mmCIF file of C-alpha atoms in Angstrom:
data_model
loop_
_atom_site.group_PDB
_atom_site.id
_atom_site.type_symbol
_atom_site.label_atom_id
_atom_site.label_comp_id
_atom_site.label_asym_id
_atom_site.label_seq_id
_atom_site.Cartn_x
_atom_site.Cartn_y
_atom_site.Cartn_z
ATOM 1 C CA MET A 943 64.124 148.793 39.088
ATOM 2 C CA ALA A 944 61.485 150.492 36.969
ATOM 3 C CA LYS A 945 64.193 152.303 35.031
ATOM 4 C CA ARG A 946 65.950 149.021 34.261
ATOM 5 C CA LYS A 947 62.678 147.521 32.926
ATOM 6 C CA GLN A 948 62.159 150.578 30.699
ATOM 7 C CA ASN A 949 65.677 150.254 29.253
ATOM 8 C CA SER A 950 65.052 146.548 28.612
ATOM 9 C CA SER A 951 61.823 147.407 26.789
ATOM 10 C CA ASN A 952 63.570 150.025 24.645
ATOM 11 C CA SER A 953 66.333 147.551 23.808
ATOM 12 C CA ALA A 954 63.776 144.925 22.857
ATOM 13 C CA ILE A 955 61.922 147.368 20.611
ATOM 14 C CA PHE A 956 65.163 148.465 18.969
ATOM 15 C CA CYS A 957 66.241 144.866 18.365
ATOM 16 C CA SER A 958 62.825 143.988 16.982
ATOM 17 C CA LEU A 959 62.861 146.912 14.556
ATOM 18 C CA LEU A 960 66.434 146.104 13.563
ATOM 19 C CA LEU A 961 65.562 142.480 12.870
ATOM 20 C CA ALA A 962 62.449 143.578 10.929
ATOM 21 C CA GLY A 963 64.552 145.963 8.847
ATOM 22 C CA VAL A 964 67.113 143.255 8.094
ATOM 23 C CA ALA A 965 64.301 140.870 7.170
ATOM 24 C CA LEU A 966 62.760 143.407 4.800
ATOM 25 C CA LEU A 967 66.172 144.038 3.300
ATOM 26 C CA ILE A 968 66.807 140.396 2.474
ATOM 27 C CA LEU A 969 63.259 139.522 1.420
ATOM 28 C CA PRO A 970 62.567 139.332 -2.366
ATOM 29 C CA HIS A 971 61.494 142.600 -4.004
ATOM 30 C CA LYS A 972 58.164 141.142 -5.073
ATOM 31 C CA ILE A 973 57.153 140.563 -1.438
ATOM 32 C CA THR A 974 58.323 143.936 -0.163
ATOM 33 C CA ARG A 975 56.590 145.711 -3.072
ATOM 34 C CA ASN A 976 53.304 144.087 -2.129
ATOM 35 C CA LEU A 977 53.879 145.080 1.484
ATOM 36 C CA ASN A 978 54.549 148.641 0.375
ATOM 37 C CA SER A 979 51.314 148.649 -1.593
ATOM 38 C CA PHE A 980 49.454 147.295 1.434
ATOM 39 C CA PHE A 981 50.614 150.117 3.705
ATOM 40 C CA ILE A 982 49.860 152.757 1.079
ATOM 41 C CA GLU A 983 46.330 151.472 0.522
ATOM 42 C CA LEU A 984 45.859 151.172 4.298
ATOM 43 C CA PHE A 985 46.864 154.735 5.129
ATOM 44 C CA ARG A 986 45.696 156.509 1.931
ATOM 45 C CA PRO A 987 42.346 157.624 3.482
ATOM 46 C CA VAL A 988 44.198 158.987 6.510
ATOM 47 C CA ILE A 989 46.848 161.063 4.757
ATOM 48 C CA GLY A 990 44.584 162.028 1.832
ATOM 49 C CA ILE A 991 47.337 161.944 -0.820
ATOM 50 C CA ASP A 992 47.134 160.109 -4.149
ATOM 51 C CA ILE A 993 50.425 158.190 -4.145
ATOM 52 C CA LYS A 994 51.547 156.614 -7.424
ATOM 53 C CA LEU A 995 53.879 153.649 -7.280
ATOM 54 C CA PRO A 996 56.741 153.300 -9.754
ATOM 55 C CA GLY A 997 55.924 150.702 -12.398
ATOM 56 C CA LYS A 998 52.254 150.671 -11.451
ATOM 57 C CA PRO A 999 50.566 153.725 -13.048
ATOM 58 C CA SER A 1000 47.117 154.641 -11.930
ATOM 59 C CA GLY A 1001 44.193 155.106 -14.315
ATOM 60 C CA GLY A 1002 44.888 158.833 -14.598
ATOM 61 C CA SER A 1003 48.629 158.703 -15.139
ATOM 62 C CA LEU A 1004 50.277 160.585 -17.972
ATOM 63 C CA HIS A 1005 51.593 157.412 -19.563
ATOM 64 C CA SER A 1006 48.219 155.728 -19.784
ATOM 65 C CA SER A 1007 46.601 158.906 -21.126
ATOM 66 C CA GLY A 1008 48.898 158.870 -24.165
ATOM 67 C CA ASP A 1009 51.006 161.924 -23.310
ATOM 68 C CA TYR A 1010 54.172 159.833 -23.458
ATOM 69 C CA VAL A 1011 55.061 158.353 -26.847
ATOM 70 C CA SER A 1012 57.963 156.419 -28.255
ATOM 71 C CA LYS A 1013 60.855 158.160 -30.023
ATOM 72 C CA SER A 1014 59.769 156.853 -33.429
ATOM 73 C CA GLU A 1015 56.197 158.018 -32.909
ATOM 74 C CA TYR A 1016 57.449 161.385 -31.683
ATOM 75 C CA ASP A 1017 59.566 161.797 -34.827
ATOM 76 C CA HIS A 1018 56.561 160.898 -36.973
ATOM 77 C CA LEU A 1019 54.336 163.421 -35.179
ATOM 78 C CA TRP A 1020 57.017 166.114 -35.434
ATOM 79 C CA ALA A 1021 57.348 165.562 -39.185
ATOM 80 C CA ALA A 1022 53.568 165.751 -39.566
ATOM 81 C CA TYR A 1023 53.539 168.993 -37.570
ATOM 82 C CA GLN A 1024 56.227 170.507 -39.786
ATOM 83 C CA ASN A 1025 54.237 169.559 -42.889
ATOM 84 C CA LEU A 1026 51.083 171.112 -41.470
ATOM 85 C CA TYR A 1027 52.999 174.264 -40.571
ATOM 86 C CA ALA A 1028 54.350 174.486 -44.127
ATOM 87 C CA ASP A 1029 50.799 174.069 -45.453
ATOM 88 C CA LEU A 1030 49.661 176.861 -43.150
ATOM 89 C CA LEU A 1031 52.348 179.217 -44.441
ATOM 90 C CA GLU A 1032 51.391 178.407 -48.038
ATOM 91 C CA ALA A 1033 47.703 178.981 -47.248
ATOM 92 C CA GLN A 1034 48.526 182.347 -45.665
ATOM 93 C CA LYS A 1035 50.549 183.292 -48.736
ATOM 94 C CA ARG A 1036 47.686 182.367 -51.066
ATOM 95 C CA LEU A 1037 45.239 184.279 -48.888
ATOM 96 C CA GLU A 1038 47.405 187.394 -49.083
ATOM 97 C CA GLU A 1039 47.616 187.064 -52.871
ATOM 98 C CA ALA A 1040 43.866 186.519 -53.161
ATOM 99 C CA THR A 1041 43.229 189.540 -50.943
ATOM 100 C CA LYS A 1042 45.526 191.618 -53.147
ATOM 101 C CA PHE A 1043 43.599 190.563 -56.259
ATOM 102 C CA ARG A 1044 40.246 191.204 -54.622
ATOM 103 C CA SER A 1045 41.261 194.650 -53.384
ATOM 104 C CA SER A 1046 42.232 195.658 -56.928
ATOM 105 C CA MET A 1047 38.895 194.559 -58.389
ATOM 106 C CA PRO A 1048 35.625 196.515 -58.318
ATOM 107 C CA LYS A 1049 33.219 195.525 -55.567
ATOM 108 C CA THR A 1050 30.868 193.372 -57.651
ATOM 109 C CA GLY A 1051 29.303 189.946 -57.468
ATOM 110 C CA ASP A 1052 32.128 188.421 -59.497
ATOM 111 C CA MET A 1053 34.189 185.551 -58.151
ATOM 112 C CA PHE A 1054 37.606 184.488 -59.347
ATOM 113 C CA VAL A 1055 39.841 181.424 -59.552
ATOM 114 C CA MET A 1056 43.490 181.929 -58.621
ATOM 115 C CA ALA A 1057 46.002 180.232 -60.923
ATOM 116 C CA ASP A 1058 49.751 179.940 -61.453
ATOM 117 C CA ILE A 1059 51.338 180.444 -64.858
ATOM 118 C CA ILE A 1060 52.996 177.127 -65.709
ATOM 119 C CA LYS A 1061 54.166 177.901 -69.241
ATOM 120 C CA ARG A 1062 54.585 180.812 -71.643
ATOM 121 C CA GLU A 1063 53.829 179.986 -75.252
ATOM 122 C CA GLN A 1064 54.604 181.675 -78.530
ATOM 123 C CA GLY A 1065 51.892 183.855 -79.971
ATOM 124 C CA GLN A 1066 51.166 185.794 -76.774
ATOM 125 C CA LYS A 1067 49.633 182.878 -74.866
ATOM 126 C CA ILE A 1068 50.112 181.367 -71.410
ATOM 127 C CA LEU A 1069 49.128 178.108 -69.720
ATOM 128 C CA ILE A 1070 47.670 178.145 -66.201
ATOM 129 C CA ASN A 1071 47.220 175.317 -63.695
ATOM 130 C CA ARG A 1072 43.448 175.571 -63.340
ATOM 131 C CA GLY A 1073 40.834 173.927 -65.539
ATOM 132 C CA SER A 1074 37.206 172.913 -65.845
ATOM 133 C CA ILE A 1075 37.175 171.119 -62.483
ATOM 134 C CA ASP A 1076 37.979 174.495 -60.891
ATOM 135 C CA GLY A 1077 35.126 176.310 -62.654
ATOM 136 C CA VAL A 1078 37.197 177.740 -65.514
ATOM 137 C CA GLU A 1079 35.430 177.977 -68.895
ATOM 138 C CA LYS A 1080 36.237 179.159 -72.394
ATOM 139 C CA GLY A 1081 35.546 182.836 -72.896
ATOM 140 C CA GLN A 1082 36.246 183.890 -69.310
ATOM 141 C CA TYR A 1083 38.528 186.864 -68.738
ATOM 142 C CA ALA A 1084 41.913 186.620 -67.030
ATOM 143 C CA PHE A 1085 42.907 189.355 -64.612
ATOM 144 C CA ALA A 1086 46.278 190.382 -63.125
ATOM 145 C CA GLU A 1087 47.936 193.503 -61.698
ATOM 146 C CA GLY A 1088 44.536 195.169 -61.525
ATOM 147 C CA ALA A 1089 43.794 194.795 -65.240
ATOM 148 C CA ILE A 1090 42.332 192.488 -67.870
ATOM 149 C CA ILE A 1091 45.142 190.552 -69.557
ATOM 150 C CA GLY A 1092 43.336 188.120 -71.848
ATOM 151 C CA LYS A 1093 40.714 185.415 -72.327
ATOM 152 C CA VAL A 1094 40.544 181.678 -71.760
ATOM 153 C CA THR A 1095 40.582 180.093 -75.236
ATOM 154 C CA ASP A 1096 41.413 176.417 -74.576
ATOM 155 C CA ILE A 1097 40.721 174.236 -71.589
ATOM 156 C CA SER A 1098 41.096 170.780 -70.071
ATOM 157 C CA SER A 1099 40.097 169.416 -66.695
ATOM 158 C CA SER A 1100 43.312 170.581 -65.013
ATOM 159 C CA TRP A 1101 44.752 173.408 -67.141
ATOM 160 C CA ALA A 1102 43.666 176.258 -69.392
ATOM 161 C CA ARG A 1103 45.226 178.386 -72.101
ATOM 162 C CA VAL A 1104 44.881 182.159 -71.846
ATOM 163 C CA THR A 1105 45.311 184.197 -75.011
ATOM 164 C CA LEU A 1106 46.666 187.624 -74.090
ATOM 165 C CA ILE A 1107 45.104 190.829 -75.358
ATOM 166 C CA THR A 1108 48.283 191.491 -77.361
ATOM 167 C CA ASN A 1109 47.567 188.428 -79.547
ATOM 168 C CA ASN A 1110 46.530 189.528 -83.056
ATOM 169 C CA THR A 1111 43.693 186.983 -83.195
ATOM 170 C CA LEU A 1112 41.968 188.005 -79.963
ATOM 171 C CA GLN A 1113 39.302 190.666 -80.299
ATOM 172 C CA VAL A 1114 37.961 192.300 -77.153
ATOM 173 C CA PRO A 1115 35.000 194.720 -77.020
ATOM 174 C CA VAL A 1116 36.101 197.858 -75.171
ATOM 175 C CA HIS A 1117 35.054 201.293 -73.954
ATOM 176 C CA ILE A 1118 37.334 204.291 -74.462
ATOM 177 C CA VAL A 1119 36.873 206.448 -71.383
ATOM 178 C CA ARG A 1120 38.197 209.857 -70.378
ATOM 179 C CA PRO A 1121 37.996 211.030 -66.762
ATOM 180 C CA GLY A 1122 35.459 213.839 -66.448
ATOM 181 C CA ARG A 1123 33.656 212.895 -69.647
ATOM 182 C CA GLU A 1124 30.345 211.119 -69.158
ATOM 183 C CA GLU A 1125 30.159 209.549 -72.598
ATOM 184 C CA TYR A 1126 32.442 206.785 -73.745
ATOM 185 C CA ILE A 1127 33.322 205.395 -77.143
ATOM 186 C CA ARG A 1128 32.535 201.797 -77.996
ATOM 187 C CA ALA A 1129 35.122 199.922 -80.017
ATOM 188 C CA ASN A 1130 36.890 196.615 -80.548
ATOM 189 C CA MET A 1131 40.506 196.077 -79.556
ATOM 190 C CA VAL A 1132 42.916 193.553 -81.067
ATOM 191 C CA GLY A 1133 46.551 192.781 -80.291
ATOM 192 C CA ASN A 1134 49.403 193.797 -82.569
ATOM 193 C CA GLY A 1135 51.149 190.456 -82.041
ATOM 194 C CA LEU A 1136 53.930 192.041 -79.990
ATOM 195 C CA ASP A 1137 53.504 194.085 -76.821
ATOM 196 C CA ALA A 1138 50.608 196.424 -77.577
ATOM 197 C CA CYS A 1139 47.049 196.535 -78.917
ATOM 198 C CA LYS A 1140 45.230 198.370 -81.683
ATOM 199 C CA ILE A 1141 41.759 199.880 -81.878
ATOM 200 C CA PRO A 1142 40.784 199.994 -85.569
ATOM 201 C CA TYR A 1143 37.961 201.670 -87.476
ATOM 202 C CA ILE A 1144 37.397 204.627 -85.175
ATOM 203 C CA SER A 1145 36.251 207.737 -87.007
ATOM 204 C CA ALA A 1146 38.676 210.635 -86.943
ATOM 205 C CA GLU A 1147 35.720 212.815 -85.960
ATOM 206 C CA LEU A 1148 35.625 211.164 -82.542
ATOM 207 C CA ASP A 1149 37.625 212.715 -79.720
ATOM 208 C CA VAL A 1150 40.307 210.201 -78.746
ATOM 209 C CA LYS A 1151 43.565 211.283 -77.130
ATOM 210 C CA PRO A 1152 46.646 209.665 -75.580
ATOM 211 C CA GLY A 1153 45.987 208.994 -71.910
ATOM 212 C CA ASP A 1154 42.375 207.917 -72.408
ATOM 213 C CA TYR A 1155 41.560 204.701 -70.566
ATOM 214 C CA VAL A 1156 40.493 201.531 -72.324
ATOM 215 C CA TYR A 1157 38.127 199.206 -70.449
ATOM 216 C CA ALA A 1158 36.972 195.741 -71.414
ATOM 217 C CA SER A 1159 33.224 196.073 -71.956
ATOM 218 C CA PRO A 1160 30.683 194.117 -69.897
ATOM 219 C CA GLU A 1161 29.917 190.840 -71.605
ATOM 220 C CA LYS A 1162 27.050 188.521 -70.771
ATOM 221 C CA LYS A 1163 28.177 185.484 -68.750
ATOM 222 C CA TYR A 1164 31.818 186.589 -68.656
ATOM 223 C CA LEU A 1165 32.126 190.144 -67.311
ATOM 224 C CA GLU A 1166 29.692 192.014 -65.110
ATOM 225 C CA THR A 1167 31.250 195.488 -65.124
ATOM 226 C CA PRO A 1168 33.914 197.280 -67.218
ATOM 227 C CA ARG A 1169 37.502 196.453 -66.251
ATOM 228 C CA ILE A 1170 40.615 198.397 -67.158
ATOM 229 C CA ALA A 1171 42.715 196.812 -69.898
ATOM 230 C CA GLY A 1172 45.084 199.556 -71.008
ATOM 231 C CA VAL A 1173 45.749 203.187 -71.821
ATOM 232 C CA VAL A 1174 45.736 204.920 -75.209
ATOM 233 C CA LYS A 1175 49.375 205.532 -76.113
ATOM 234 C CA THR A 1176 49.222 207.136 -79.561
ATOM 235 C CA VAL A 1177 46.497 208.496 -81.837
ATOM 236 C CA VAL A 1178 47.456 209.262 -85.441
ATOM 237 C CA GLU A 1179 45.737 209.337 -88.808
ATOM 238 C CA ASP A 1180 45.560 205.954 -90.490
ATOM 239 C CA MET A 1181 48.027 205.818 -93.380
ATOM 240 C CA GLU A 1182 45.580 203.981 -95.618
ATOM 241 C CA ASP A 1183 42.460 205.898 -94.624
ATOM 242 C CA PRO A 1184 42.887 209.395 -93.146
ATOM 243 C CA LEU A 1185 39.224 209.409 -92.102
ATOM 244 C CA ILE A 1186 39.915 206.965 -89.267
ATOM 245 C CA TRP A 1187 42.303 206.934 -86.356
ATOM 246 C CA ASP A 1188 45.267 204.610 -85.940
ATOM 247 C CA ILE A 1189 45.078 204.032 -82.172
ATOM 248 C CA THR A 1190 47.714 202.154 -80.178
ATOM 249 C CA VAL A 1191 46.922 200.932 -76.663
ATOM 250 C CA GLU A 1192 49.502 200.040 -74.024
ATOM 251 C CA PRO A 1193 48.349 197.190 -71.720
ATOM 252 C CA SER A 1194 48.087 198.134 -68.050
ATOM 253 C CA ALA A 1195 49.721 194.883 -66.901
ATOM 254 C CA ASP A 1196 53.346 193.931 -67.470
ATOM 255 C CA PHE A 1197 52.958 190.489 -69.026
ATOM 256 C CA GLU A 1198 56.645 189.613 -68.677
ATOM 257 C CA LYS A 1199 56.519 189.832 -64.883
ATOM 258 C CA LEU A 1200 53.323 187.865 -64.374
ATOM 259 C CA LYS A 1201 53.476 184.713 -62.259
ATOM 260 C CA LYS A 1202 49.869 184.418 -61.146
ATOM 261 C CA VAL A 1203 46.521 185.343 -62.665
ATOM 262 C CA ALA A 1204 42.882 185.278 -61.627
ATOM 263 C CA VAL A 1205 40.162 183.970 -63.915
ATOM 264 C CA ILE A 1206 36.978 185.996 -63.446
ATOM 265 C CA VAL A 1207 33.882 183.871 -62.873
ATOM 266 C CA VAL A 1208 30.593 185.757 -63.031
ATOM 267 C CA ALA A 1209 28.160 184.519 -60.401
ATOM 268 C CA PRO A 1210 25.261 182.658 -62.100
ATOM 269 C CA ALA A 1211 22.651 184.861 -60.448
ATOM 270 C CA GLN A 1212 24.216 188.045 -61.818
ATOM 271 C CA GLU A 1213 22.677 189.677 -64.874
ATOM 272 C CA VAL A 1214 25.301 191.473 -66.919
ATOM 273 C CA SER A 1215 24.495 194.949 -68.132
ATOM 274 C CA GLN A 1216 25.134 195.619 -71.811
ATOM 275 C CA LYS A 1217 25.173 199.390 -71.492
#
């Protein structure tokens, strides 16, 4: 008898659960979703698990935190990233070039402005893409391949003209130096209008030989220390006056291959020696 009652109870429970399941199945989704939420909120403290319902993100969900974006916004962000990466590569390239220039310059207080050559002009002149807004001024020296190449002679806010040392109108004060010899010879160098320079009016009594180095002399406001400009190529008697030398100087830099230059800016606090 007791066994029969137990079977009846089990059957009743089964039928009740079956009817409840069928009822839940046919009820509208809105009602069952609320019921689902009720049970989750009821038993959350017991099971200790943060359950997230589909379509109802919690305050800390990824979607609400902005980690999910639309396709159009993703494409926009990806394009911006690519542009920033390209800028980074260009900055690294410029840093390497600036480091190369700095390593080839004496360790002084001088600063320099990097510039690209944007045009080559007749008469041994070049245009660069830096001007007065970048700190470039008339009279400043231009530097490339470890050597002085010319002077800034014209300027605007955004560009400057550099007259090369081979120009026959540009005169540069120089020192003629020989390794191992303490004394140097002061002179003025001027371009021959082609691919070399001349040092005129040097007495034939002075000891000048091919291979001697020619440095641009320190100049107040524009050059703190001597900088190499070229090497003496030939020394012969002047055809018009045998008492002076006819000296030809070969520039240290190859002007035809230049793409970038640095304009030397002497720090304002520096006092230039005139020795």
